[in-house]
Amino acid sequence: MRTKFLMALAGALVIGCGGESHQDLRQFVKDSGNGLPVHIDPLPQAIAYEPVTYAAFELPNPFEPRKVELAKGQSSGLQPDLNRRKEPLEAFPLDNLKMVGTLYRDRITYALLRTPDNTIYRVKTGNYMGQDFGIVAEISDAAVNLKEIVQDGAGDWTERASSLLLQDEQEQKK
């Protein structure tokens, strides 16, 4: 019964849609072409493709850092001792070390340094500290002066001076 009803409904819909002549639609399509230019300019001539050979194989790669080539014999000769035994303070960057005081013993001046884990270390002139091969050059009541050996952009080792200043009591409490 249901299928007969659906078939009758579909037939009624088809009959209802086919009765018009669509004269207004035909008239619109006919009128829409009026007033358009009849002459259309031809397309411009396409330019022929000319392949270009890539000739930049010998140029440096812009995505790799450039290394300045040094002439033979221009190296500074400065190089850290990579075979020596590391000292405990070389495990910390200089920014994480704080000078908290000095100590005089047997005519030797020691600097007292605090690490991030609140361990106090005693260093003297000649000790190594920091991650850039820093050696303690001088200790005063207010600072520890270091000479660090770092690599420059050309891969050559250079020396730079750094220092740790004594922290006052307010800064120590922070």
PDB file of C-alpha atoms in Angstrom:
ATOM      1  CA  MET A   1       0.000   0.000   0.000  1.00  0.00           C
ATOM      2  CA  ARG A   2       2.742   2.361   0.878  1.00  0.00           C
ATOM      3  CA  THR A   3       4.599   1.890  -2.391  1.00  0.00           C
ATOM      4  CA  LYS A   4       1.440   2.580  -4.387  1.00  0.00           C
ATOM      5  CA  PHE A   5       1.010   5.851  -2.510  1.00  0.00           C
ATOM      6  CA  LEU A   6       4.621   6.905  -3.187  1.00  0.00           C
ATOM      7  CA  MET A   7       4.292   6.029  -6.880  1.00  0.00           C
ATOM      8  CA  ALA A   8       1.123   8.110  -7.168  1.00  0.00           C
ATOM      9  CA  LEU A   9       2.802  11.058  -5.395  1.00  0.00           C
ATOM     10  CA  ALA A  10       5.854  10.902  -7.690  1.00  0.00           C
ATOM     11  CA  GLY A  11       3.642  10.797 -10.784  1.00  0.00           C
ATOM     12  CA  ALA A  12       1.649  13.827  -9.593  1.00  0.00           C
ATOM     13  CA  LEU A  13       4.855  15.800  -9.025  1.00  0.00           C
ATOM     14  CA  VAL A  14       6.188  14.994 -12.505  1.00  0.00           C
ATOM     15  CA  ILE A  15       2.903  15.968 -14.152  1.00  0.00           C
ATOM     16  CA  GLY A  16       2.727  19.195 -12.137  1.00  0.00           C
ATOM     17  CA  CYS A  17       6.190  20.351 -13.256  1.00  0.00           C
ATOM     18  CA  GLY A  18       5.803  19.714 -16.966  1.00  0.00           C
ATOM     19  CA  GLY A  19       2.755  21.811 -17.819  1.00  0.00           C
ATOM     20  CA  GLU A  20       4.388  25.232 -18.347  1.00  0.00           C
ATOM     21  CA  SER A  21       6.042  26.422 -21.510  1.00  0.00           C
ATOM     22  CA  HIS A  22       8.703  28.535 -19.757  1.00  0.00           C
ATOM     23  CA  GLN A  23       8.198  31.325 -22.266  1.00  0.00           C
ATOM     24  CA  ASP A  24       9.525  33.989 -19.844  1.00  0.00           C
ATOM     25  CA  LEU A  25      12.795  32.041 -19.376  1.00  0.00           C
ATOM     26  CA  ARG A  26      13.274  31.669 -23.123  1.00  0.00           C
ATOM     27  CA  GLN A  27      12.667  35.429 -23.591  1.00  0.00           C
ATOM     28  CA  PHE A  28      15.279  36.309 -20.884  1.00  0.00           C
ATOM     29  CA  VAL A  29      17.955  34.133 -22.488  1.00  0.00           C
ATOM     30  CA  LYS A  30      17.202  35.684 -25.875  1.00  0.00           C
ATOM     31  CA  ASP A  31      17.398  39.271 -24.524  1.00  0.00           C
ATOM     32  CA  SER A  32      20.521  38.763 -22.408  1.00  0.00           C
ATOM     33  CA  GLY A  33      22.731  38.422 -25.480  1.00  0.00           C
ATOM     34  CA  ASN A  34      21.625  41.799 -26.900  1.00  0.00           C
ATOM     35  CA  GLY A  35      24.060  44.712 -26.515  1.00  0.00           C
ATOM     36  CA  LEU A  36      27.213  42.618 -26.168  1.00  0.00           C
ATOM     37  CA  PRO A  37      30.153  43.450 -28.435  1.00  0.00           C
ATOM     38  CA  VAL A  38      30.352  41.111 -31.358  1.00  0.00           C
ATOM     39  CA  HIS A  39      34.116  41.539 -31.971  1.00  0.00           C
ATOM     40  CA  ILE A  40      36.452  39.893 -29.417  1.00  0.00           C
ATOM     41  CA  ASP A  41      40.167  40.707 -29.497  1.00  0.00           C
ATOM     42  CA  PRO A  42      42.407  37.686 -30.065  1.00  0.00           C
ATOM     43  CA  LEU A  43      44.589  36.427 -27.212  1.00  0.00           C
ATOM     44  CA  PRO A  44      48.175  37.725 -27.153  1.00  0.00           C
ATOM     45  CA  GLN A  45      50.868  35.471 -28.529  1.00  0.00           C
ATOM     46  CA  ALA A  46      52.416  33.243 -25.835  1.00  0.00           C
ATOM     47  CA  ILE A  47      56.139  33.760 -25.177  1.00  0.00           C
ATOM     48  CA  ALA A  48      58.199  30.658 -25.811  1.00  0.00           C
ATOM     49  CA  TYR A  49      59.786  29.111 -22.684  1.00  0.00           C
ATOM     50  CA  GLU A  50      63.574  29.310 -22.582  1.00  0.00           C
ATOM     51  CA  PRO A  51      65.197  27.020 -19.992  1.00  0.00           C
ATOM     52  CA  VAL A  52      67.981  28.511 -17.853  1.00  0.00           C
ATOM     53  CA  THR A  53      70.873  26.385 -16.662  1.00  0.00           C
ATOM     54  CA  TYR A  54      71.703  26.619 -12.940  1.00  0.00           C
ATOM     55  CA  ALA A  55      75.272  27.856 -12.627  1.00  0.00           C
ATOM     56  CA  ALA A  56      75.553  28.584  -8.886  1.00  0.00           C
ATOM     57  CA  PHE A  57      76.938  25.248  -7.723  1.00  0.00           C
ATOM     58  CA  GLU A  58      80.261  26.810  -6.714  1.00  0.00           C
ATOM     59  CA  LEU A  59      78.630  29.600  -4.664  1.00  0.00           C
ATOM     60  CA  PRO A  60      78.285  29.117  -0.888  1.00  0.00           C
ATOM     61  CA  ASN A  61      75.042  27.698   0.469  1.00  0.00           C
ATOM     62  CA  PRO A  62      73.071  30.578   2.050  1.00  0.00           C
ATOM     63  CA  PHE A  63      71.523  28.211   4.607  1.00  0.00           C
ATOM     64  CA  GLU A  64      74.822  27.150   6.185  1.00  0.00           C
ATOM     65  CA  PRO A  65      76.926  29.397   8.441  1.00  0.00           C
ATOM     66  CA  ARG A  66      79.947  30.771   6.693  1.00  0.00           C
ATOM     67  CA  LYS A  67      83.376  30.088   8.059  1.00  0.00           C
ATOM     68  CA  VAL A  68      86.020  32.688   7.426  1.00  0.00           C
ATOM     69  CA  GLU A  69      88.988  31.039   5.823  1.00  0.00           C
ATOM     70  CA  LEU A  70      92.224  31.952   7.573  1.00  0.00           C
ATOM     71  CA  ALA A  71      95.480  32.006   5.721  1.00  0.00           C
ATOM     72  CA  LYS A  72      98.061  29.497   6.895  1.00  0.00           C
ATOM     73  CA  GLY A  73      99.965  30.713   9.929  1.00  0.00           C
ATOM     74  CA  GLN A  74      97.340  33.271  11.007  1.00  0.00           C
ATOM     75  CA  SER A  75      95.873  31.122  13.796  1.00  0.00           C
ATOM     76  CA  SER A  76      96.276  32.639  17.245  1.00  0.00           C
ATOM     77  CA  GLY A  77      97.584  29.364  18.688  1.00  0.00           C
ATOM     78  CA  LEU A  78      95.368  29.795  21.745  1.00  0.00           C
ATOM     79  CA  GLN A  79      93.494  26.623  22.585  1.00  0.00           C
ATOM     80  CA  PRO A  80      91.992  25.189  25.779  1.00  0.00           C
ATOM     81  CA  ASP A  81      93.496  22.101  27.365  1.00  0.00           C
ATOM     82  CA  LEU A  82      90.853  19.491  26.566  1.00  0.00           C
ATOM     83  CA  ASN A  83      92.777  16.632  28.216  1.00  0.00           C
ATOM     84  CA  ARG A  84      92.934  18.039  31.754  1.00  0.00           C
ATOM     85  CA  ARG A  85      90.587  16.880  34.503  1.00  0.00           C
ATOM     86  CA  LYS A  86      87.477  19.067  34.891  1.00  0.00           C
ATOM     87  CA  GLU A  87      86.894  20.881  38.170  1.00  0.00           C
ATOM     88  CA  PRO A  88      83.453  20.837  39.875  1.00  0.00           C
ATOM     89  CA  LEU A  89      82.626  24.494  39.108  1.00  0.00           C
ATOM     90  CA  GLU A  90      83.043  23.893  35.366  1.00  0.00           C
ATOM     91  CA  ALA A  91      79.661  22.150  35.383  1.00  0.00           C
ATOM     92  CA  PHE A  92      77.858  25.465  36.017  1.00  0.00           C
ATOM     93  CA  PRO A  93      77.457  28.509  33.758  1.00  0.00           C
ATOM     94  CA  LEU A  94      78.924  31.697  35.253  1.00  0.00           C
ATOM     95  CA  ASP A  95      75.440  33.204  35.497  1.00  0.00           C
ATOM     96  CA  ASN A  96      74.484  30.528  38.040  1.00  0.00           C
ATOM     97  CA  LEU A  97      77.490  31.103  40.317  1.00  0.00           C
ATOM     98  CA  LYS A  98      77.465  33.799  43.021  1.00  0.00           C
ATOM     99  CA  MET A  99      80.439  35.184  44.912  1.00  0.00           C
ATOM    100  CA  VAL A 100      79.509  35.365  48.597  1.00  0.00           C
ATOM    101  CA  GLY A 101      82.831  36.283  50.216  1.00  0.00           C
ATOM    102  CA  THR A 102      86.608  35.984  50.421  1.00  0.00           C
ATOM    103  CA  LEU A 103      88.933  34.111  52.719  1.00  0.00           C
ATOM    104  CA  TYR A 104      92.645  34.680  53.486  1.00  0.00           C
ATOM    105  CA  ARG A 105      94.661  31.669  54.555  1.00  0.00           C
ATOM    106  CA  ASP A 106      98.423  31.135  54.456  1.00  0.00           C
ATOM    107  CA  ARG A 107      98.866  34.297  52.345  1.00  0.00           C
ATOM    108  CA  ILE A 108      96.501  32.925  49.695  1.00  0.00           C
ATOM    109  CA  THR A 109      93.255  34.689  48.842  1.00  0.00           C
ATOM    110  CA  TYR A 110      90.278  32.420  48.234  1.00  0.00           C
ATOM    111  CA  ALA A 111      86.888  33.393  46.837  1.00  0.00           C
ATOM    112  CA  LEU A 112      83.787  31.715  48.222  1.00  0.00           C
ATOM    113  CA  LEU A 113      81.266  30.839  45.515  1.00  0.00           C
ATOM    114  CA  ARG A 114      77.716  29.527  45.882  1.00  0.00           C
ATOM    115  CA  THR A 115      76.239  27.168  43.281  1.00  0.00           C
ATOM    116  CA  PRO A 116      72.511  26.841  42.463  1.00  0.00           C
ATOM    117  CA  ASP A 117      72.239  23.863  44.843  1.00  0.00           C
ATOM    118  CA  ASN A 118      73.543  26.124  47.708  1.00  0.00           C
ATOM    119  CA  THR A 119      76.937  24.418  47.939  1.00  0.00           C
ATOM    120  CA  ILE A 120      79.823  26.756  48.816  1.00  0.00           C
ATOM    121  CA  TYR A 121      83.091  26.217  46.925  1.00  0.00           C
ATOM    122  CA  ARG A 122      86.469  27.780  47.646  1.00  0.00           C
ATOM    123  CA  VAL A 123      88.527  28.841  44.613  1.00  0.00           C
ATOM    124  CA  LYS A 124      91.946  30.413  44.252  1.00  0.00           C
ATOM    125  CA  THR A 125      93.921  31.914  41.398  1.00  0.00           C
ATOM    126  CA  GLY A 126      94.519  29.257  38.743  1.00  0.00           C
ATOM    127  CA  ASN A 127      91.323  27.262  39.376  1.00  0.00           C
ATOM    128  CA  TYR A 128      88.918  26.660  36.498  1.00  0.00           C
ATOM    129  CA  MET A 129      85.214  27.531  36.554  1.00  0.00           C
ATOM    130  CA  GLY A 130      82.335  28.149  34.153  1.00  0.00           C
ATOM    131  CA  GLN A 131      81.543  26.312  30.948  1.00  0.00           C
ATOM    132  CA  ASP A 132      83.826  28.377  28.681  1.00  0.00           C
ATOM    133  CA  PHE A 133      87.209  27.148  29.996  1.00  0.00           C
ATOM    134  CA  GLY A 134      87.419  30.057  32.452  1.00  0.00           C
ATOM    135  CA  ILE A 135      90.515  30.295  34.653  1.00  0.00           C
ATOM    136  CA  VAL A 136      90.616  32.491  37.751  1.00  0.00           C
ATOM    137  CA  ALA A 137      93.096  35.284  36.999  1.00  0.00           C
ATOM    138  CA  GLU A 138      92.658  37.526  40.051  1.00  0.00           C
ATOM    139  CA  ILE A 139      90.670  37.600  43.287  1.00  0.00           C
ATOM    140  CA  SER A 140      89.879  40.828  45.117  1.00  0.00           C
ATOM    141  CA  ASP A 141      87.562  41.600  48.024  1.00  0.00           C
ATOM    142  CA  ALA A 142      84.784  42.596  45.600  1.00  0.00           C
ATOM    143  CA  ALA A 143      85.218  40.384  42.520  1.00  0.00           C
ATOM    144  CA  VAL A 144      86.696  37.308  40.893  1.00  0.00           C
ATOM    145  CA  ASN A 145      88.241  38.088  37.490  1.00  0.00           C
ATOM    146  CA  LEU A 146      88.398  35.312  34.903  1.00  0.00           C
ATOM    147  CA  LYS A 147      89.953  34.714  31.521  1.00  0.00           C
ATOM    148  CA  GLU A 148      87.719  32.541  29.354  1.00  0.00           C
ATOM    149  CA  ILE A 149      88.696  30.831  26.109  1.00  0.00           C
ATOM    150  CA  VAL A 150      85.819  30.836  23.605  1.00  0.00           C
ATOM    151  CA  GLN A 151      85.488  30.064  19.905  1.00  0.00           C
ATOM    152  CA  ASP A 152      84.695  32.929  17.544  1.00  0.00           C
ATOM    153  CA  GLY A 153      82.647  32.721  14.340  1.00  0.00           C
ATOM    154  CA  ALA A 154      85.664  31.601  12.326  1.00  0.00           C
ATOM    155  CA  GLY A 155      86.335  28.652  14.631  1.00  0.00           C
ATOM    156  CA  ASP A 156      89.449  30.243  16.155  1.00  0.00           C
ATOM    157  CA  TRP A 157      89.884  30.363  19.940  1.00  0.00           C
ATOM    158  CA  THR A 158      89.969  33.813  21.559  1.00  0.00           C
ATOM    159  CA  GLU A 159      90.315  35.046  25.097  1.00  0.00           C
ATOM    160  CA  ARG A 160      87.698  37.191  26.846  1.00  0.00           C
ATOM    161  CA  ALA A 161      87.579  38.663  30.324  1.00  0.00           C
ATOM    162  CA  SER A 162      84.698  37.977  32.723  1.00  0.00           C
ATOM    163  CA  SER A 163      84.099  38.659  36.374  1.00  0.00           C
ATOM    164  CA  LEU A 164      81.854  37.646  39.247  1.00  0.00           C
ATOM    165  CA  LEU A 165      80.983  40.451  41.649  1.00  0.00           C
ATOM    166  CA  LEU A 166      80.445  40.041  45.371  1.00  0.00           C
ATOM    167  CA  GLN A 167      76.740  39.763  46.235  1.00  0.00           C
ATOM    168  CA  ASP A 168      75.612  42.068  49.058  1.00  0.00           C
ATOM    169  CA  GLU A 169      73.428  40.848  51.944  1.00  0.00           C
ATOM    170  CA  GLN A 170      70.089  41.898  50.379  1.00  0.00           C
ATOM    171  CA  GLU A 171      70.847  40.017  47.166  1.00  0.00           C
ATOM    172  CA  GLN A 172      71.932  36.924  49.108  1.00  0.00           C
ATOM    173  CA  LYS A 173      68.554  36.746  50.882  1.00  0.00           C
ATOM    174  CA  LYS A 174      66.617  36.730  47.596  1.00  0.00           C
TER     175      LYS A 174
END
